[in-house]
CSV table of N, CA and C in Angstrom, one decimal:
chain,number,residue,atom,x,y,z
R,1,MET,N,-29.4,-14.1,-3.7
R,1,MET,CA,-30.2,-14.9,-4.5
R,1,MET,C,-30.2,-16.4,-4.1
R,2,GLU,N,-29.0,-16.9,-3.8
R,2,GLU,CA,-28.9,-18.3,-3.4
R,2,GLU,C,-29.6,-18.6,-2.1
R,3,LEU,N,-29.7,-17.5,-1.3
R,3,LEU,CA,-30.4,-17.7,0.0
R,3,LEU,C,-31.9,-17.4,0.0
R,4,ASN,N,-32.4,-17.1,-1.2
R,4,ASN,CA,-33.8,-16.8,-1.5
R,4,ASN,C,-34.2,-15.6,-0.7
R,5,VAL,N,-33.4,-14.6,-0.5
R,5,VAL,CA,-33.7,-13.4,0.2
R,5,VAL,C,-34.4,-12.5,-0.9
R,6,ILE,N,-33.8,-12.4,-2.1
R,6,ILE,CA,-34.4,-11.6,-3.2
R,6,ILE,C,-34.8,-12.6,-4.3
R,7,HIS,N,-35.7,-12.1,-5.1
R,7,HIS,CA,-36.2,-12.9,-6.3
R,7,HIS,C,-36.6,-14.3,-5.9
R,8,LYS,N,-37.4,-14.4,-4.9
R,8,LYS,CA,-37.9,-15.7,-4.4
R,8,LYS,C,-38.8,-16.4,-5.4
R,9,ASN,N,-39.6,-15.7,-6.1
R,9,ASN,CA,-40.6,-16.3,-7.0
R,9,ASN,C,-40.2,-16.5,-8.4
R,10,LEU,N,-38.9,-16.3,-8.7
R,10,LEU,CA,-38.5,-16.4,-10.1
R,10,LEU,C,-38.1,-17.9,-10.4
R,11,ALA,N,-38.3,-18.2,-11.7
R,11,ALA,CA,-37.9,-19.5,-12.1
R,11,ALA,C,-36.4,-19.7,-12.0
R,12,GLU,N,-35.9,-20.9,-11.9
R,12,GLU,CA,-34.4,-21.2,-11.8
R,12,GLU,C,-33.6,-20.6,-12.9
R,13,SER,N,-34.1,-20.7,-14.2
R,13,SER,CA,-33.4,-20.1,-15.3
R,13,SER,C,-33.3,-18.6,-15.3
R,14,ALA,N,-34.4,-17.9,-14.8
R,14,ALA,CA,-34.3,-16.5,-14.6
R,14,ALA,C,-33.3,-16.1,-13.5
R,15,LYS,N,-33.3,-16.9,-12.5
R,15,LYS,CA,-32.3,-16.6,-11.4
R,15,LYS,C,-30.9,-16.7,-11.9
R,16,ILE,N,-30.6,-17.7,-12.8
R,16,ILE,CA,-29.3,-17.9,-13.3
R,16,ILE,C,-28.9,-16.7,-14.2
R,17,LYS,N,-29.9,-16.2,-15.0
R,17,LYS,CA,-29.6,-15.1,-15.9
R,17,LYS,C,-29.3,-13.8,-15.0
R,18,LEU,N,-30.1,-13.6,-14.0
R,18,LEU,CA,-29.9,-12.5,-13.1
R,18,LEU,C,-28.5,-12.6,-12.4
R,19,HIS,N,-28.2,-13.8,-12.0
R,19,HIS,CA,-26.9,-14.0,-11.4
R,19,HIS,C,-25.8,-13.6,-12.3
R,20,ALA,N,-25.9,-14.0,-13.6
R,20,ALA,CA,-24.8,-13.6,-14.6
R,20,ALA,C,-24.8,-12.1,-14.7
R,21,VAL,N,-26.0,-11.4,-14.8
R,21,VAL,CA,-26.0,-10.0,-14.9
R,21,VAL,C,-25.4,-9.3,-13.7
R,22,TYR,N,-25.7,-9.7,-12.5
R,22,TYR,CA,-25.1,-9.2,-11.3
R,22,TYR,C,-23.6,-9.4,-11.3
R,23,LEU,N,-23.2,-10.5,-11.7
R,23,LEU,CA,-21.7,-10.8,-11.8
R,23,LEU,C,-21.0,-9.8,-12.7
R,24,VAL,N,-21.6,-9.6,-13.9
R,24,VAL,CA,-21.0,-8.7,-14.9
R,24,VAL,C,-21.0,-7.3,-14.3
R,25,ILE,N,-22.1,-6.9,-13.7
R,25,ILE,CA,-22.1,-5.5,-13.1
R,25,ILE,C,-21.0,-5.4,-12.0
R,26,PHE,N,-20.9,-6.4,-11.1
R,26,PHE,CA,-19.9,-6.4,-10.1
R,26,PHE,C,-18.5,-6.3,-10.7
R,27,LEU,N,-18.2,-7.1,-11.7
R,27,LEU,CA,-16.9,-7.1,-12.3
R,27,LEU,C,-16.6,-5.7,-12.9
R,28,PHE,N,-17.6,-5.2,-13.6
R,28,PHE,CA,-17.4,-3.9,-14.2
R,28,PHE,C,-17.1,-2.8,-13.2
R,29,VAL,N,-17.9,-2.7,-12.2
R,29,VAL,CA,-17.7,-1.7,-11.1
R,29,VAL,C,-16.4,-1.9,-10.4
R,30,SER,N,-16.1,-3.1,-10.0
R,30,SER,CA,-14.8,-3.3,-9.3
R,30,SER,C,-13.6,-3.0,-10.1
R,31,HIS,N,-13.6,-3.4,-11.4
R,31,HIS,CA,-12.5,-3.0,-12.3
R,31,HIS,C,-12.4,-1.5,-12.5
R,32,PHE,N,-13.5,-0.9,-12.7
R,32,PHE,CA,-13.5,0.6,-12.9
R,32,PHE,C,-12.9,1.2,-11.7
R,33,ALA,N,-13.3,0.8,-10.5
R,33,ALA,CA,-12.8,1.4,-9.2
R,33,ALA,C,-11.3,1.1,-9.1
R,34,MET,N,-10.9,-0.1,-9.5
R,34,MET,CA,-9.5,-0.5,-9.4
R,34,MET,C,-8.6,0.4,-10.3
R,35,ILE,N,-9.1,0.6,-11.5
R,35,ILE,CA,-8.3,1.4,-12.5
R,35,ILE,C,-8.2,2.8,-12.0
R,36,PHE,N,-9.3,3.4,-11.6
R,36,PHE,CA,-9.3,4.8,-11.2
R,36,PHE,C,-8.6,5.0,-9.8
R,37,GLY,N,-8.6,3.9,-9.0
R,37,GLY,CA,-7.8,4.0,-7.8
R,37,GLY,C,-6.3,4.0,-8.0
R,38,MET,N,-5.9,3.5,-9.1
R,38,MET,CA,-4.4,3.5,-9.4
R,38,MET,C,-4.0,4.7,-10.2
R,39,ALA,N,-5.0,5.5,-10.7
R,39,ALA,CA,-4.7,6.7,-11.5
R,39,ALA,C,-4.0,7.8,-10.6
R,40,ASP,N,-3.2,8.5,-11.2
R,40,ASP,CA,-2.5,9.6,-10.5
R,40,ASP,C,-3.4,10.8,-10.6
R,41,PRO,N,-3.9,11.4,-9.4
R,41,PRO,CA,-4.8,12.5,-9.4
R,41,PRO,C,-4.2,13.7,-10.1
R,42,ILE,N,-2.9,13.9,-10.1
R,42,ILE,CA,-2.3,15.0,-10.8
R,42,ILE,C,-2.6,15.1,-12.3
R,43,SER,N,-2.7,13.9,-12.9
R,43,SER,CA,-3.0,13.8,-14.3
R,43,SER,C,-4.4,14.3,-14.6
R,44,ALA,N,-5.3,14.4,-13.6
R,44,ALA,CA,-6.7,14.9,-13.8
R,44,ALA,C,-6.8,16.3,-13.4
R,45,GLY,N,-5.6,17.0,-13.1
R,45,GLY,CA,-5.6,18.4,-12.7
R,45,GLY,C,-5.6,18.7,-11.3
R,46,TYR,N,-5.5,17.7,-10.4
R,46,TYR,CA,-5.4,18.0,-9.0
R,46,TYR,C,-4.1,18.6,-8.6
R,47,GLN,N,-4.1,19.7,-7.8
R,47,GLN,CA,-2.9,20.3,-7.4
R,47,GLN,C,-2.8,20.2,-5.9
R,48,PRO,N,-1.8,19.4,-5.4
R,48,PRO,CA,-1.7,19.3,-3.9
R,48,PRO,C,-1.3,20.6,-3.3
R,49,THR,N,-1.7,20.8,-2.0
R,49,THR,CA,-1.5,22.0,-1.3
R,49,THR,C,-0.1,22.0,-0.7
R,50,THR,N,0.5,20.9,-0.5
R,50,THR,CA,1.9,20.8,0.0
R,50,THR,C,2.7,20.0,-1.0
R,51,PRO,N,4.0,20.3,-1.0
R,51,PRO,CA,4.9,19.6,-2.0
R,51,PRO,C,4.9,18.1,-1.7
R,52,ALA,N,5.0,17.3,-2.7
R,52,ALA,CA,5.0,15.9,-2.6
R,52,ALA,C,6.3,15.5,-1.9
R,53,MET,N,6.2,14.5,-1.0
R,53,MET,CA,7.4,14.0,-0.3
R,53,MET,C,8.2,13.1,-1.3
R,54,THR,N,9.4,13.4,-1.4
R,54,THR,CA,10.3,12.5,-2.3
R,54,THR,C,11.1,11.6,-1.4
R,55,HIS,N,11.3,10.4,-1.9
R,55,HIS,CA,12.0,9.4,-1.1
R,55,HIS,C,13.1,8.9,-2.1
R,56,SER,N,14.2,9.6,-2.1
R,56,SER,CA,15.3,9.1,-3.0
R,56,SER,C,16.3,8.4,-2.2
R,57,MET,N,16.5,7.2,-2.5
R,57,MET,CA,17.5,6.4,-1.8
R,57,MET,C,18.8,6.3,-2.6
R,58,GLN,N,19.9,6.4,-2.0
R,58,GLN,CA,21.2,6.4,-2.7
R,58,GLN,C,21.8,5.0,-2.8
R,59,MET,N,21.0,3.9,-2.5
R,59,MET,CA,21.5,2.6,-2.4
R,59,MET,C,20.8,1.7,-3.4
R,60,ASP,N,21.5,0.7,-3.9
R,60,ASP,CA,20.8,-0.3,-4.7
R,60,ASP,C,20.4,-1.5,-3.9
R,61,ALA,N,19.7,-2.4,-4.5
R,61,ALA,CA,19.1,-3.5,-3.7
R,61,ALA,C,20.2,-4.4,-3.1
R,62,LYS,N,21.3,-4.5,-3.8
R,62,LYS,CA,22.4,-5.4,-3.3
R,62,LYS,C,22.9,-4.8,-2.0
R,63,GLN,N,23.1,-3.5,-1.9
R,63,GLN,CA,23.6,-2.8,-0.7
R,63,GLN,C,22.6,-2.9,0.4
R,64,MET,N,21.3,-2.8,0.1
R,64,MET,CA,20.3,-2.9,1.1
R,64,MET,C,20.3,-4.3,1.7
R,65,THR,N,20.4,-5.3,0.8
R,65,THR,CA,20.4,-6.7,1.3
R,65,THR,C,21.6,-6.9,2.2
R,66,GLU,N,22.7,-6.4,1.8
R,66,GLU,CA,23.9,-6.6,2.6
R,66,GLU,C,23.8,-6.0,4.0
R,67,MET,N,23.2,-4.7,4.0
R,67,MET,CA,23.0,-4.0,5.3
R,67,MET,C,22.0,-4.9,6.2
R,68,HIS,N,21.0,-5.4,5.6
R,68,HIS,CA,20.0,-6.2,6.3
R,68,HIS,C,20.7,-7.4,6.9
R,69,ASN,N,21.4,-8.1,6.1
R,69,ASN,CA,22.1,-9.3,6.5
R,69,ASN,C,23.1,-9.0,7.7
R,70,GLN,N,23.8,-7.8,7.6
R,70,GLN,CA,24.7,-7.4,8.7
R,70,GLN,C,23.9,-7.2,10.0
R,71,MET,N,22.8,-6.6,9.9
R,71,MET,CA,22.0,-6.4,11.1
R,71,MET,C,21.5,-7.7,11.6
R,72,MET,N,21.1,-8.6,10.8
R,72,MET,CA,20.6,-9.9,11.3
R,72,MET,C,21.7,-10.7,11.9
R,73,ARG,N,22.9,-10.5,11.5
R,73,ARG,CA,24.0,-11.2,12.1
R,73,ARG,C,24.5,-10.5,13.3
R,74,GLY,N,24.0,-9.3,13.6
R,74,GLY,CA,24.4,-8.6,14.8
R,74,GLY,C,25.6,-7.7,14.6
R,75,GLU,N,26.0,-7.5,13.4
R,75,GLU,CA,27.1,-6.7,13.1
R,75,GLU,C,26.8,-5.2,13.1
R,76,ILE,N,25.5,-4.9,12.9
R,76,ILE,CA,25.0,-3.5,12.9
R,76,ILE,C,23.8,-3.5,13.9
R,77,THR,N,23.8,-2.5,14.8
R,77,THR,CA,22.7,-2.4,15.8
R,77,THR,C,21.6,-1.7,15.1
R,78,PRO,N,20.4,-1.8,15.7
R,78,PRO,CA,19.2,-1.1,15.1
R,78,PRO,C,19.4,0.4,15.1
R,79,GLU,N,20.1,0.9,16.1
R,79,GLU,CA,20.3,2.4,16.1
R,79,GLU,C,21.2,2.8,14.9
R,80,GLU,N,22.3,2.0,14.7
R,80,GLU,CA,23.2,2.3,13.5
R,80,GLU,C,22.4,2.2,12.2
R,81,MET,N,21.5,1.2,12.1
R,81,MET,CA,20.7,1.0,10.9
R,81,MET,C,19.8,2.3,10.7
R,82,MET,N,19.2,2.8,11.8
R,82,MET,CA,18.3,3.9,11.7
R,82,MET,C,19.1,5.2,11.3
R,83,LYS,N,20.4,5.3,11.9
R,83,LYS,CA,21.2,6.4,11.5
R,83,LYS,C,21.6,6.4,10.0
R,84,MET,N,21.9,5.2,9.5
R,84,MET,CA,22.2,5.0,8.1
R,84,MET,C,21.0,5.4,7.2
R,85,HIS,N,19.8,4.9,7.7
R,85,HIS,CA,18.6,5.2,6.9
R,85,HIS,C,18.3,6.7,6.9
R,86,GLN,N,18.5,7.4,8.0
R,86,GLN,CA,18.3,8.9,8.1
R,86,GLN,C,19.3,9.6,7.2
R,87,GLU,N,20.5,9.1,7.1
R,87,GLU,CA,21.5,9.7,6.2
R,87,GLU,C,21.1,9.5,4.7
R,88,MET,N,20.5,8.3,4.4
R,88,MET,CA,20.1,8.1,3.0
R,88,MET,C,18.9,8.9,2.6
R,89,THR,N,18.0,9.3,3.6
R,89,THR,CA,16.8,10.0,3.4
R,89,THR,C,16.8,11.3,4.2
R,90,PRO,N,17.6,12.3,3.8
R,90,PRO,CA,17.8,13.5,4.7
R,90,PRO,C,16.5,14.4,4.7
R,91,ASN,N,15.7,14.3,3.7
R,91,ASN,CA,14.5,15.2,3.6
R,91,ASN,C,13.3,14.7,4.3
R,92,MET,N,13.4,13.5,4.9
R,92,MET,CA,12.2,12.9,5.5
R,92,MET,C,12.3,13.0,7.0
R,93,ASN,N,11.2,13.3,7.7
R,93,ASN,CA,11.2,13.3,9.1
R,93,ASN,C,10.8,11.9,9.6
R,94,MET,N,11.8,11.1,10.0
R,94,MET,CA,11.5,9.8,10.4
R,94,MET,C,11.5,9.8,12.0
R,95,PRO,N,10.6,9.0,12.6
R,95,PRO,CA,10.6,9.0,14.0
R,95,PRO,C,11.8,8.3,14.6
R,96,ASN,N,12.3,8.8,15.7
R,96,ASN,CA,13.4,8.3,16.4
R,96,ASN,C,13.0,7.1,17.2
R,97,THR,N,13.9,6.1,17.4
R,97,THR,CA,13.5,5.0,18.2
R,97,THR,C,14.4,5.0,19.4
R,98,GLN,N,13.9,4.8,20.6
R,98,GLN,CA,14.6,4.7,21.8
R,98,GLN,C,14.1,3.4,22.6
R,99,GLY,N,14.9,2.4,22.7
R,99,GLY,CA,14.4,1.2,23.4
R,99,GLY,C,13.3,0.5,22.8
R,100,GLY,N,13.2,0.6,21.5
R,100,GLY,CA,12.1,-0.1,20.8
R,100,GLY,C,10.8,0.7,20.7
R,101,HIS,N,10.7,1.9,21.3
R,101,HIS,CA,9.5,2.7,21.3
R,101,HIS,C,9.7,3.9,20.3
R,102,LEU,N,8.7,4.2,19.6
R,102,LEU,CA,8.7,5.4,18.7
R,102,LEU,C,8.5,6.7,19.5
R,103,GLU,N,9.4,7.7,19.2
R,103,GLU,CA,9.2,9.0,19.7
R,103,GLU,C,9.0,9.9,18.5
R,104,HIS,N,7.8,10.5,18.4
R,104,HIS,CA,7.5,11.3,17.3
R,104,HIS,C,8.0,12.7,17.5
R,105,HIS,N,8.5,13.3,16.3
R,105,HIS,CA,9.0,14.7,16.4
R,105,HIS,C,7.8,15.6,16.7
R,106,LYS,N,8.1,16.7,17.5
R,106,LYS,CA,7.1,17.6,17.9
R,106,LYS,C,7.4,18.9,17.2
């Protein structure tokens, strides 16, 4: 509207009213999409075909921070960090790293 692509022949007051209407419609649609985008599909009856992946970590934030700090100081190698992570998450298939490159499980 500001570029006079649509509603070229309308009075300025009519353009302002339409601008407000379009703004309200945009806000309604975007908030509606945001709310339903955050909703859990299972609550609406969706049944996944594969079991959900669970990610249970046995460490608290303080332990994770300390591990990170040790790695940054060079006290733990990235390989040791990956091994610790795999021990914390035994049910997940995490890619192995070799020389900084990911090798996916086959």
